[in-house]
GROMACS .gro file of C-alpha atoms in nm:
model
  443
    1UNK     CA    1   0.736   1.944  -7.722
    2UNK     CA    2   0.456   1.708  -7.709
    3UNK     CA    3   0.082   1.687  -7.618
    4UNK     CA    4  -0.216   1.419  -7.651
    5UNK     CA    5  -0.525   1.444  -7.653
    6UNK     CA    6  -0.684   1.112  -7.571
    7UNK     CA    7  -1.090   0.999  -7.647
    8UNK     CA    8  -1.173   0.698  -7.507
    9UNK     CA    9  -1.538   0.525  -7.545
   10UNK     CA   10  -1.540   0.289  -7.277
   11UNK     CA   11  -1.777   0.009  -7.216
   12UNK     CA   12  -1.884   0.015  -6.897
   13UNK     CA   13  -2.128   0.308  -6.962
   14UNK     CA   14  -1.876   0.591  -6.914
   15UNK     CA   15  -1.726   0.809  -7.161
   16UNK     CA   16  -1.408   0.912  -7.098
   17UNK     CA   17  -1.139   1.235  -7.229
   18UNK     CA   18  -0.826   1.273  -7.131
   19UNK     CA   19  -0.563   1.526  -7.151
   20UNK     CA   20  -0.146   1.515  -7.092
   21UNK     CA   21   0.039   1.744  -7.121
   22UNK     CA   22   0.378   1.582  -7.128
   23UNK     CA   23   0.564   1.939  -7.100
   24UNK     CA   24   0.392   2.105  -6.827
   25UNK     CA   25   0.339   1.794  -6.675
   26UNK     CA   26  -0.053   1.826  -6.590
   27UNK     CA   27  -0.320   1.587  -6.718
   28UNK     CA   28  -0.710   1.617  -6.708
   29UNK     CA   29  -0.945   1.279  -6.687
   30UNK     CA   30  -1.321   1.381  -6.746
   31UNK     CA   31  -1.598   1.094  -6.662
   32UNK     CA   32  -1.945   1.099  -6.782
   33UNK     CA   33  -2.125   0.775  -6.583
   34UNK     CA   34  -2.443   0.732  -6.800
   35UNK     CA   35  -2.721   0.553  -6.642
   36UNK     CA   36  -2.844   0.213  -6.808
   37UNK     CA   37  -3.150   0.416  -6.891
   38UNK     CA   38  -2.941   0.630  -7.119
   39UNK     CA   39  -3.155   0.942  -6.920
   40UNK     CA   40  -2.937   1.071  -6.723
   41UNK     CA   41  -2.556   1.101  -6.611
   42UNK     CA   42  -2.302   1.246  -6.371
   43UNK     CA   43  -1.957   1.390  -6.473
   44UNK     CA   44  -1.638   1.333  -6.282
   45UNK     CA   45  -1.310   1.511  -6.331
   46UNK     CA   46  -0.986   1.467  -6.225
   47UNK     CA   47  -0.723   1.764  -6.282
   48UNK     CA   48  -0.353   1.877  -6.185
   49UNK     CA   49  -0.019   1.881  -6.199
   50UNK     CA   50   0.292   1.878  -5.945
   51UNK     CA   51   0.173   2.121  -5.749
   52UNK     CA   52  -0.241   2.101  -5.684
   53UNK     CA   53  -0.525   1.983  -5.806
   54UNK     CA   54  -0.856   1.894  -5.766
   55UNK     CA   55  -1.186   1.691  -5.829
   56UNK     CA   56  -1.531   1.769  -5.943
   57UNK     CA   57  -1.889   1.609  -5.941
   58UNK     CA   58  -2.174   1.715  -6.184
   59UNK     CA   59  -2.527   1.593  -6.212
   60UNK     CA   60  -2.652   1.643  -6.564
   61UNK     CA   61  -2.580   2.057  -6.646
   62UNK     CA   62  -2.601   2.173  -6.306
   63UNK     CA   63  -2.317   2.382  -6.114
   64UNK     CA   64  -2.014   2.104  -6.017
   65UNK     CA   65  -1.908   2.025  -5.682
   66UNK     CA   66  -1.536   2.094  -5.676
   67UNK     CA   67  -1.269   1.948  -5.404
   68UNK     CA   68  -0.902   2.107  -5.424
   69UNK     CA   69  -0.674   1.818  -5.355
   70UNK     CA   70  -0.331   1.808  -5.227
   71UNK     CA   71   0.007   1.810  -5.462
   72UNK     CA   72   0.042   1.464  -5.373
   73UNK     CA   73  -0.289   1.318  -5.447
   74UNK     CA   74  -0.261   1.498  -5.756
   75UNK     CA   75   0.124   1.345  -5.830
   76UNK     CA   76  -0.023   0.982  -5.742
   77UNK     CA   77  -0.311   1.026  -5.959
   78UNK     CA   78  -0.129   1.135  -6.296
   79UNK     CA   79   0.175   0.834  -6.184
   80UNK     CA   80  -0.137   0.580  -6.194
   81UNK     CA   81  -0.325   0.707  -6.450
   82UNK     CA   82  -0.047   0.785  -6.713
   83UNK     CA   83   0.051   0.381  -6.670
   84UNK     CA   84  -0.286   0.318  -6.940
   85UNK     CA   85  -0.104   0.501  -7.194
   86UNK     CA   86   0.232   0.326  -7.361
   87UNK     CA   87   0.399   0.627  -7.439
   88UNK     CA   88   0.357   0.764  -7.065
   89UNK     CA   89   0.486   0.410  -6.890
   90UNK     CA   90   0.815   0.431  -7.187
   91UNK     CA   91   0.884   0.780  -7.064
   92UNK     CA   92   0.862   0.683  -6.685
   93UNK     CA   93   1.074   0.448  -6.750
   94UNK     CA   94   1.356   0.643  -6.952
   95UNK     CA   95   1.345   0.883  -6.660
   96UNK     CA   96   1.470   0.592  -6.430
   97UNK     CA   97   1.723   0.412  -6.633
   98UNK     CA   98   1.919   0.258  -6.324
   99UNK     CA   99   1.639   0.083  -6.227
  100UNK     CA  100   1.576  -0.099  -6.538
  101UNK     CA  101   1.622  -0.469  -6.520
  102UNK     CA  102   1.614  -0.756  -6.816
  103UNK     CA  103   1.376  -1.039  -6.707
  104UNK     CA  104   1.327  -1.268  -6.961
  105UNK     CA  105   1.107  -1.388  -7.253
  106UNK     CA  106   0.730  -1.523  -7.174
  107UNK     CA  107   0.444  -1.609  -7.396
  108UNK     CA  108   0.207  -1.298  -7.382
  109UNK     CA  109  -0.163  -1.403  -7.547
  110UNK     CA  110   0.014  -1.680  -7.754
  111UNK     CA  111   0.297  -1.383  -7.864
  112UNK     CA  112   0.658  -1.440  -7.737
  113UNK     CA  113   0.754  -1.145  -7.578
  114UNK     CA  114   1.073  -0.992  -7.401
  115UNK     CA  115   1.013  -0.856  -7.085
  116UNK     CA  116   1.182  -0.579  -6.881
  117UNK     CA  117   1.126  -0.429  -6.515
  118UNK     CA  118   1.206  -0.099  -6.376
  119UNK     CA  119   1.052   0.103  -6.048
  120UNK     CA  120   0.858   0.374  -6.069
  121UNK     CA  121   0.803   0.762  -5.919
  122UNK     CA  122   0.598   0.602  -5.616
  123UNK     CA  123   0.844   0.280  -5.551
  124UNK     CA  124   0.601  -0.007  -5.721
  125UNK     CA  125   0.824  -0.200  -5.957
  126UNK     CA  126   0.635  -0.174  -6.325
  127UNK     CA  127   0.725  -0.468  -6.569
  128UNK     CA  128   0.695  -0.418  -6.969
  129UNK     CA  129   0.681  -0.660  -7.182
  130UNK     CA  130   0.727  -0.619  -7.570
  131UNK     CA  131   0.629  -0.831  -7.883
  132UNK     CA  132   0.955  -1.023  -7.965
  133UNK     CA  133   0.891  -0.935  -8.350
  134UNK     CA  134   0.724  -0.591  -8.367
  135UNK     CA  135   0.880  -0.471  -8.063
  136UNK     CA  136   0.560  -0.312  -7.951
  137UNK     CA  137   0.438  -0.254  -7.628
  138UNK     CA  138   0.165  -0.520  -7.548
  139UNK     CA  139   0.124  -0.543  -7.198
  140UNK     CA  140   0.242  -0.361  -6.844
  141UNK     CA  141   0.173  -0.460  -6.484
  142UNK     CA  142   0.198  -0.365  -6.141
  143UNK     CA  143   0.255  -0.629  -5.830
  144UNK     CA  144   0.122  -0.402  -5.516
  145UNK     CA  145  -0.040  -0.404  -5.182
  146UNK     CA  146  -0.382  -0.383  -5.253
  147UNK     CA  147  -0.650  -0.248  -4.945
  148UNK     CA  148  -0.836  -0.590  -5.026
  149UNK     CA  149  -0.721  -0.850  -5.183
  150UNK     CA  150  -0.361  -0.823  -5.048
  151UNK     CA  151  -0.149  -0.825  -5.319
  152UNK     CA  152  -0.260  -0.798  -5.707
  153UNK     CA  153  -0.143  -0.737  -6.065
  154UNK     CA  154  -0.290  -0.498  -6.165
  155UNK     CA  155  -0.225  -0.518  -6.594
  156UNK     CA  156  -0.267  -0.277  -6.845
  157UNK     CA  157  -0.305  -0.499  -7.200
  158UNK     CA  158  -0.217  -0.286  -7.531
  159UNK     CA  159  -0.386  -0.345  -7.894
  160UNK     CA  160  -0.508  -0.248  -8.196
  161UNK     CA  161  -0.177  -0.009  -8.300
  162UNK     CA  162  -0.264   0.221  -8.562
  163UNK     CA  163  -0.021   0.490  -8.693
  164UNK     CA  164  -0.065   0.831  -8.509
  165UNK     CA  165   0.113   1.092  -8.687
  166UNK     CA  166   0.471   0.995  -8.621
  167UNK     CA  167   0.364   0.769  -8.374
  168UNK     CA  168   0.227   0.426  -8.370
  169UNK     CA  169  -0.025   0.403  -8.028
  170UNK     CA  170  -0.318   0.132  -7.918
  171UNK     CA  171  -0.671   0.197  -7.995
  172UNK     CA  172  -0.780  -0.047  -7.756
  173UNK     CA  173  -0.697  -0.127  -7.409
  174UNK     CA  174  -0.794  -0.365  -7.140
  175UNK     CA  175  -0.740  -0.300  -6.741
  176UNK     CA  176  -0.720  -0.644  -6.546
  177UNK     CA  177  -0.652  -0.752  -6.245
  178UNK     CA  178  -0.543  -1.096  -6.087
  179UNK     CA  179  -0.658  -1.145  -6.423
  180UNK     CA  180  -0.994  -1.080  -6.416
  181UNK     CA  181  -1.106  -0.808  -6.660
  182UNK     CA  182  -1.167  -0.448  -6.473
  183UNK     CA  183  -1.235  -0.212  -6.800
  184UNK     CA  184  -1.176  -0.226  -7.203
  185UNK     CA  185  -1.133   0.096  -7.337
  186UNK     CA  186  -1.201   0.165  -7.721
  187UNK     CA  187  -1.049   0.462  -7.840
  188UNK     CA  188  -1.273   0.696  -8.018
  189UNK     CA  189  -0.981   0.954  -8.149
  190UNK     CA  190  -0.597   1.084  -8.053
  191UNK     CA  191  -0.488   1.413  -8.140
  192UNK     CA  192  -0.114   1.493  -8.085
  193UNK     CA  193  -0.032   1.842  -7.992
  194UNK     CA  194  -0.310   2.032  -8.024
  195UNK     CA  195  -0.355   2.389  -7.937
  196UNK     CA  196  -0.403   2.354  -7.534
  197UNK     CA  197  -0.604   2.639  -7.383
  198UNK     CA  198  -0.523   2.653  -7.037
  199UNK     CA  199  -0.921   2.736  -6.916
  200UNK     CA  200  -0.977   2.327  -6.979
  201UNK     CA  201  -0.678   2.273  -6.735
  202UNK     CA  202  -0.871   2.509  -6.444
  203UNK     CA  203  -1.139   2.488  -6.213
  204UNK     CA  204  -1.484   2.528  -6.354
  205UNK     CA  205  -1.556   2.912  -6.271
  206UNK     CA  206  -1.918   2.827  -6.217
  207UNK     CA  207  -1.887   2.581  -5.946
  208UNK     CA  208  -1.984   2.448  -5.562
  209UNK     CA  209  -1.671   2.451  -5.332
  210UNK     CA  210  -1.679   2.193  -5.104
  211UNK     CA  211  -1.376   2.114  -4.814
  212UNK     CA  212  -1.180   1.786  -4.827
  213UNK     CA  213  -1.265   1.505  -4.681
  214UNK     CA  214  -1.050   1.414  -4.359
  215UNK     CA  215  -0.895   1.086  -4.402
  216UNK     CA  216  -0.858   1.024  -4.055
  217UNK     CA  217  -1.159   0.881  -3.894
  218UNK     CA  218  -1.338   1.095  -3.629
  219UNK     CA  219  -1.611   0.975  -3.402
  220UNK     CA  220  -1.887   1.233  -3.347
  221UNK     CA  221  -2.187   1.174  -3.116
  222UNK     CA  222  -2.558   1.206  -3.262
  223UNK     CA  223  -2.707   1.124  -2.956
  224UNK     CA  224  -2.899   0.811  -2.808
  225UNK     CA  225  -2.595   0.627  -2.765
  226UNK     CA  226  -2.557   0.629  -3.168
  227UNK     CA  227  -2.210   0.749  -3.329
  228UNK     CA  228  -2.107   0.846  -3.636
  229UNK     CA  229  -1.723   0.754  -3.791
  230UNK     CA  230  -1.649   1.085  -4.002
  231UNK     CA  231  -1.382   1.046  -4.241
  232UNK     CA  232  -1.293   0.970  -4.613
  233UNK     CA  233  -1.586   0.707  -4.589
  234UNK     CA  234  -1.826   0.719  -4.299
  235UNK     CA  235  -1.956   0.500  -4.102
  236UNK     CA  236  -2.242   0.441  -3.796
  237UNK     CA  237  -2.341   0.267  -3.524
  238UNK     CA  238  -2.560   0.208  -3.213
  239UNK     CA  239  -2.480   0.084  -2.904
  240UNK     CA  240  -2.687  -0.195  -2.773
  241UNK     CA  241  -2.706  -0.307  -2.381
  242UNK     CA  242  -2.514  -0.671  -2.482
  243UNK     CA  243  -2.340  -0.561  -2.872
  244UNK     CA  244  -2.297  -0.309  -3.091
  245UNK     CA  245  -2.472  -0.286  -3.463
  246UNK     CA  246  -2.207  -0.141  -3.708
  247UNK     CA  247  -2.258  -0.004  -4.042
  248UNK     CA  248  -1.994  -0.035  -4.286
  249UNK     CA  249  -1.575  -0.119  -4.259
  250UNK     CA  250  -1.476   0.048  -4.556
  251UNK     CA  251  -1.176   0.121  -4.713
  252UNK     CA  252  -0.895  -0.098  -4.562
  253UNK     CA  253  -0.727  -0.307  -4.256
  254UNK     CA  254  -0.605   0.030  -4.092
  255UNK     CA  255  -0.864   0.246  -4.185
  256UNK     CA  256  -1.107  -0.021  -4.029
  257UNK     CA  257  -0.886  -0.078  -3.700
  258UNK     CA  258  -0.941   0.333  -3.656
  259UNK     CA  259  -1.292   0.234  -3.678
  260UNK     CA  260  -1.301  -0.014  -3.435
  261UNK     CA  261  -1.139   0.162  -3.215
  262UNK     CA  262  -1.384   0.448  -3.216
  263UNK     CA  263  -1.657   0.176  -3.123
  264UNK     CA  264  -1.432   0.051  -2.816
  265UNK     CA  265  -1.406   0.404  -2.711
  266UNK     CA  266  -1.751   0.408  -2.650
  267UNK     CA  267  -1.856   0.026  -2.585
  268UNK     CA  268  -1.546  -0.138  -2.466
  269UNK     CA  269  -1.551  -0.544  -2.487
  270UNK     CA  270  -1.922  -0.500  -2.640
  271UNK     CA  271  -1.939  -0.775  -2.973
  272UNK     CA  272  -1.969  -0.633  -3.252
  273UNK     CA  273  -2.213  -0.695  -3.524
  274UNK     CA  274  -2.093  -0.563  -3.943
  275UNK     CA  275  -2.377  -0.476  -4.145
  276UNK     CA  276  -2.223  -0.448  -4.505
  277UNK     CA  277  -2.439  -0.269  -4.732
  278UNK     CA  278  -2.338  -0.474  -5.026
  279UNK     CA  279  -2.047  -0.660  -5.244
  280UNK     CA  280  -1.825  -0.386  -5.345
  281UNK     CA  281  -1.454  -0.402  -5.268
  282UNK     CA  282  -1.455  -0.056  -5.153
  283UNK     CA  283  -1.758  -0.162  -4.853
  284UNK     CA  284  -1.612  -0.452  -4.782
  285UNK     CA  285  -1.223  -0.402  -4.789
  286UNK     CA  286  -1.213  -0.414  -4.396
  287UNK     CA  287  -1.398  -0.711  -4.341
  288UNK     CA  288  -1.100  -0.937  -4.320
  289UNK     CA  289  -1.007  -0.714  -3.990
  290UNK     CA  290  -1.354  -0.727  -3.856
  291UNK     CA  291  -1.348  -1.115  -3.901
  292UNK     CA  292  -1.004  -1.144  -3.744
  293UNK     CA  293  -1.175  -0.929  -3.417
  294UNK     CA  294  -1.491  -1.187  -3.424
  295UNK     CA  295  -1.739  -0.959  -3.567
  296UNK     CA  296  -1.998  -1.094  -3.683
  297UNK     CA  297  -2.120  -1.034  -4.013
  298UNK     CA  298  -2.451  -0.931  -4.160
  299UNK     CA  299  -2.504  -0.873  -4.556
  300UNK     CA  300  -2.683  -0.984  -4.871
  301UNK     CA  301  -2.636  -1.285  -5.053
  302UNK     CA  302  -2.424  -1.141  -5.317
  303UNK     CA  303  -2.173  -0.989  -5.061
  304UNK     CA  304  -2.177  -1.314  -4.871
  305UNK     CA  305  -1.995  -1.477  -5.134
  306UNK     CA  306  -1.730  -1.271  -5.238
  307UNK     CA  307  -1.689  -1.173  -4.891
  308UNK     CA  308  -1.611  -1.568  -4.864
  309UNK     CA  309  -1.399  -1.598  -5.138
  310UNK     CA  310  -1.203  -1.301  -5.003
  311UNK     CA  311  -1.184  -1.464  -4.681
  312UNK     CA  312  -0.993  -1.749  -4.867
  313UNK     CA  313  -0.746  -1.501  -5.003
  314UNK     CA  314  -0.342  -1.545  -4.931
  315UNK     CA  315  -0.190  -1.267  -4.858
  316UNK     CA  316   0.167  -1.289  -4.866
  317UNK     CA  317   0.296  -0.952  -4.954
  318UNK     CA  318   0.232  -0.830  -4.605
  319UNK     CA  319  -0.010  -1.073  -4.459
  320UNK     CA  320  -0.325  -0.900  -4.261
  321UNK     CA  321  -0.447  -0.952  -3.884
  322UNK     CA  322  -0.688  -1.220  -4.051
  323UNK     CA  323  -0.373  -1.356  -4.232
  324UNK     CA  324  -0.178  -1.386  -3.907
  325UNK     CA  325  -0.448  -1.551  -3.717
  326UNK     CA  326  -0.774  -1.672  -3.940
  327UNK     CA  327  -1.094  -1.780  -3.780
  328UNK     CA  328  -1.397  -1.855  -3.907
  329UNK     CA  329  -1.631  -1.604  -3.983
  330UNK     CA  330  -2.004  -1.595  -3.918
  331UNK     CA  331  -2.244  -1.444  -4.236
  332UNK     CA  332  -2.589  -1.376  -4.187
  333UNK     CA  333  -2.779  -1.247  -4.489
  334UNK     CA  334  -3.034  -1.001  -4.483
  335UNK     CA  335  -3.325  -1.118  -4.768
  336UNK     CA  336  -3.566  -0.859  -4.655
  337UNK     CA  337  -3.542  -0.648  -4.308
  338UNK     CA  338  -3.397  -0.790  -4.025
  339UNK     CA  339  -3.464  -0.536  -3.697
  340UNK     CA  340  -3.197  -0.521  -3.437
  341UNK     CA  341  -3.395  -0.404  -3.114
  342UNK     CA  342  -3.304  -0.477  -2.718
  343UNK     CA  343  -3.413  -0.248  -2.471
  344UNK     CA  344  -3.421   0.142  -2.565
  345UNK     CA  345  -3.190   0.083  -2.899
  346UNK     CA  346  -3.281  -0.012  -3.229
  347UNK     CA  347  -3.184  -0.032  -3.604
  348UNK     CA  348  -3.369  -0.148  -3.934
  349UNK     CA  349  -3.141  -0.322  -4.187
  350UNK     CA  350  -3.378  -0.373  -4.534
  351UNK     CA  351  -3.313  -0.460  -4.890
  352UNK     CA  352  -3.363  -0.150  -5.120
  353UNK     CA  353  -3.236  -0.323  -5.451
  354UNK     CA  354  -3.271  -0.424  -5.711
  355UNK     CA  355  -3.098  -0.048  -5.800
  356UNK     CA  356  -2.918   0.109  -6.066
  357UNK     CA  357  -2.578   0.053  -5.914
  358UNK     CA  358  -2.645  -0.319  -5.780
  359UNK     CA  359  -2.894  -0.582  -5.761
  360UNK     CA  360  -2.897  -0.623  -5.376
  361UNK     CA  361  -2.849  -0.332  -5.111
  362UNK     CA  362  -2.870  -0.282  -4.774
  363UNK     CA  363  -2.953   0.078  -4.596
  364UNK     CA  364  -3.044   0.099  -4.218
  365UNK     CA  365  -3.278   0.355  -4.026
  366UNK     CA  366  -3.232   0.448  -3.642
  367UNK     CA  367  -3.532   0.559  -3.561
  368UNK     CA  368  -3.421   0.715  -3.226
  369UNK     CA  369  -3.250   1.010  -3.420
  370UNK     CA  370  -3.465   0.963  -3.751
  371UNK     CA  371  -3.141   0.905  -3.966
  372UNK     CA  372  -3.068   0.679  -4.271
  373UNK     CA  373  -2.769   0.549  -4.385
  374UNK     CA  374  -2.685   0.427  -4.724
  375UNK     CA  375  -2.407   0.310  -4.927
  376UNK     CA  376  -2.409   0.473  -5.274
  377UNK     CA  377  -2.719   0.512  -5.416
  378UNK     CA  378  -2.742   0.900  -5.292
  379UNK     CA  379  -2.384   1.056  -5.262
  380UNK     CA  380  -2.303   1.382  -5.106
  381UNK     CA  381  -2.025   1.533  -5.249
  382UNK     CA  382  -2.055   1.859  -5.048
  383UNK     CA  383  -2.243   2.004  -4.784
  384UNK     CA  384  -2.618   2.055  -4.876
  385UNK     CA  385  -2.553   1.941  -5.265
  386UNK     CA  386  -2.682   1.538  -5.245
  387UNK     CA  387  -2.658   1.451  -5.626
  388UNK     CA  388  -2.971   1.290  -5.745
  389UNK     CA  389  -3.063   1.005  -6.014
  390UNK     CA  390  -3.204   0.723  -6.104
  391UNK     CA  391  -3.062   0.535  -5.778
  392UNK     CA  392  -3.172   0.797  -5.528
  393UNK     CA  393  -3.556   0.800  -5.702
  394UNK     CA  394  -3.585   0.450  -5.709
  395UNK     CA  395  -3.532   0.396  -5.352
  396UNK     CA  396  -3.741   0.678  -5.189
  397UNK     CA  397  -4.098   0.513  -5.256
  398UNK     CA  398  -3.923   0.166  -5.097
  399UNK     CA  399  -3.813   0.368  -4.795
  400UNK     CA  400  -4.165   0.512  -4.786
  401UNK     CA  401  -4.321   0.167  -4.791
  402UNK     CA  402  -4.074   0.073  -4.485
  403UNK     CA  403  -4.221   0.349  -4.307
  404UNK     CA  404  -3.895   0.527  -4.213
  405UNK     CA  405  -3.946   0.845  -4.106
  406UNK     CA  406  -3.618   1.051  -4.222
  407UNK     CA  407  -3.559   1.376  -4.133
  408UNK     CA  408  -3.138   1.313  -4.218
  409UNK     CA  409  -2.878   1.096  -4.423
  410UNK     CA  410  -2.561   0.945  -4.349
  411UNK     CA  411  -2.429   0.821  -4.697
  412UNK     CA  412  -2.098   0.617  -4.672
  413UNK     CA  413  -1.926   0.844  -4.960
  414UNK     CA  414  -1.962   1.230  -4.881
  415UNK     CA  415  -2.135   1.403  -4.604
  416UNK     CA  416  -2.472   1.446  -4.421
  417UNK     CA  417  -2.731   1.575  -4.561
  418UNK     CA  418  -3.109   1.713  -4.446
  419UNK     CA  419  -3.448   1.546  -4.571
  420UNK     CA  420  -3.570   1.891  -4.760
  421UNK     CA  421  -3.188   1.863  -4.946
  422UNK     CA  422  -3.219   1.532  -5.030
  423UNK     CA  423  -3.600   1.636  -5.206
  424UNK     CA  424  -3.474   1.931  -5.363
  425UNK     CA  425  -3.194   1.706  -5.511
  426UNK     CA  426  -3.512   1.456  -5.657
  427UNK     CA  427  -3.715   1.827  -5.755
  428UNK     CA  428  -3.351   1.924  -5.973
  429UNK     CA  429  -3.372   1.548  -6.118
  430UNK     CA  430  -3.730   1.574  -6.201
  431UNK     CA  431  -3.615   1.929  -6.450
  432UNK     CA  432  -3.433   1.718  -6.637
  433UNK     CA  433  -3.617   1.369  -6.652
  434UNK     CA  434  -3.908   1.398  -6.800
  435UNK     CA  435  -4.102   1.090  -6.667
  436UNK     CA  436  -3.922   1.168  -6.329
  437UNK     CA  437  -4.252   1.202  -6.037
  438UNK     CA  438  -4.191   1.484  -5.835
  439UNK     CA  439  -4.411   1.393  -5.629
  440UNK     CA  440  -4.153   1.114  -5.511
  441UNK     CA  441  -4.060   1.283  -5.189
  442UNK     CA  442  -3.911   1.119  -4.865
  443UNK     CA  443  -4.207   1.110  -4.648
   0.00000   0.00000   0.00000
């Protein structure tokens, strides 16, 4: 019978403890996101085992927003997850011996190594490769689909072994992908089989419920010939006589198609015009398919370029509708406001960076129904519980200054919220901050 408990310190401003439980086969990642500042933070959790699970969202010490997920989201999270640890990815693989395949010897980091392959619980074929000498495990990775770049390795590097009790396990590891670095973990402390209280395995009892998220995109009507995309991220957009304006293609190629296809239910042949907030992968994952359907594309100049250097991506694992037919794209970028008007539409595009998350960041306003919508900076994990910070405070007073009248939000992550919730989310940040102006209110 074994358990770990596993500390990480990692360096991109998140503190991170997990929990396997090897026997019962459950696991429990806990987040804490601390702001540059060092003022504030919110907590994300992660919890299940074969048969449920769920998620949870905290600002500072007040009541967390918790989502009950599905046995499967909960089976694919622990099966990605448990690949960062070498004793999880060496069990995996034990549990599938007929799959296990001997590739070869290759230089890992200047170390020769010996390399072996074999697939795991959710298909994707996992290689291992071990120091020829120590026979440690120094490095796993994962060839995939991936929702943006086509096809990746995604690597999990292993150092710094210390002894662990009976054990000898990594102190430090490094995520990368298409070998670029994604996170280095430090490991703070490892304790192996501690007493396991099931409480830190359950929902917190003080808590917020909030529904799932469909994944499905819906299109729902908010009048003025403007729509809303509902779905596992949202999106917007308003009709125009000659073109529609579009706010975000999240996601991926077929969660962007369902997208798409909401906006040709309503403006069939109308262009279309892609306003992407800013350069994340997650914001801009379906602009390869809006390229490919000869959208145009409006962003900042930090998203223009990796948007281009996606653009220039091969994807060869299963090639994309931009894959299968390219064609050049057209990027605008928005340094300031750029108003889309013609005659009874309209919709603001502005700058509202530099913020905590990113430098440069787009949000929109349509005045005709006196809504916002924003990527990120002001998430609503349930309905009526916005979760404030240093993002959502610095933007209100340059909203103000744009002379947006809000009375609602759209955010891309979560669901809508009301202008007095989105206040009484900066009125709870300004209890704990204490330099935080109340007064800051959406105007």
């Amino acid at each position: 019978m074994r358990r770990i408990l596993l500390g990480f310190i990692v360096i991109v401003a998140s503190i991170t403890t997990s929990i396997v439980d090897y026997v019962g086969e459950r696991f429990k990642i806990h987040q804490r996101y601390v702001s540059n500042a060092g003022k504030e933070w919110l907590t994300a959790i992660e919890a299940g085992d074969s048969n449920s699970g769920f998620s949870t969202i905290a600002y500072m010490e007040e009541a967390p927003v918790v989502t009950t997920q599905s046995a499967s989201y909960s089976r694919d999270v622990m099966t990605r997850e448990l690949r960062t640890y070498p004793e999880a990815i060496l069990r995996a693989a034990l549990r599938r011996p007929a799959t296990l395949q001997w590739i070869g010897e290759a230089r890992i980091g200047g170390t020769l190594a010996q390399v072996i392959s074999f697939v795991d619980a959710d298909a994707n074929n996992v290689a291992l490769s071990f120091d020829a000498q120590t026979k440690l495990l120094v490095r796993s990775e994962v060839l995939n689909e991936h929702p943006y770049l086509g096809q990746a390795v995604a690597a999990s590097v292993y150092l710094d072994y210390r002894k662990t009790g009976a054990l000898l396990l990594p102190y430090r590891m490094e995520l990368w992908r298409n070998e670029e670095p994604l996170r280095f973990s430090r490991v703070s402390r490892i304790e192996l089989n501690p007493r396991l209280d099931d409480a830190l395995l359950s929902q917190p009892a003080e808590r917020i419920d909030a529904p799932p998220t469909q994944n499905e995109p819906a299109l729902r009507s908010l009048g003025n010939d403007i729509y809303a995309v509902l779905g596992g991220d949202n999106s917007m957009f308003a009709v125009f006589p000659d073109y529609v304006v579009l706010l975000e293609a999240p996601r991926r190629e077929s969660y962007a198609r369902r997208i798409f296809d909401a906006v040709r239910s309503v403006a069939p042949g109308k262009p279309i015009k892609l306003v992407s907030t800013h350069f994340h992968e997650d914001h801009i994952a379906g602009v390869r398919y809006a390229v490919s359907q000869g959208a145009e594309i409006w962003t900042t100049a930090h998203a223009k370029t990796e948007i281009e250097r996606k653009l220039s991506t091969r994807w060869t694992l299963r090639p994309d509708e931009f894959a299968r037919a390219p064609r050049e794209a057209t990027i605008r970028i928005v340094d300031k406001k750029h108003v889309f008007a013609a005659g009874q539409q309209r919709v603001e595009i502005a700058q509202i960076g530099p913020t905590e998350h990113v430098d440069q960041m787009l949000a929109a306003y349509f005045p005709a129904i006196d809504t916002l919508y924003t990527a990120d900076v002001w998430d609503v994990p349930g309905p009526g519980v916005p979760t404030p910070g240093l993002d959502a405070a610095q933007i209100v007073p340059r909203i103000n200054a744009l002379g947006w009248k809000v009375e609602r939000m759209l955010p891309t992550h979560g669901f809508p919220a009301s202008v007095e919730e989105l206040n009484r989310s900066l009125e709870i940040r300004a209890r704990y901050v204490t330099d935080a102006d109340a007064r800051h209110r959406l105007q």
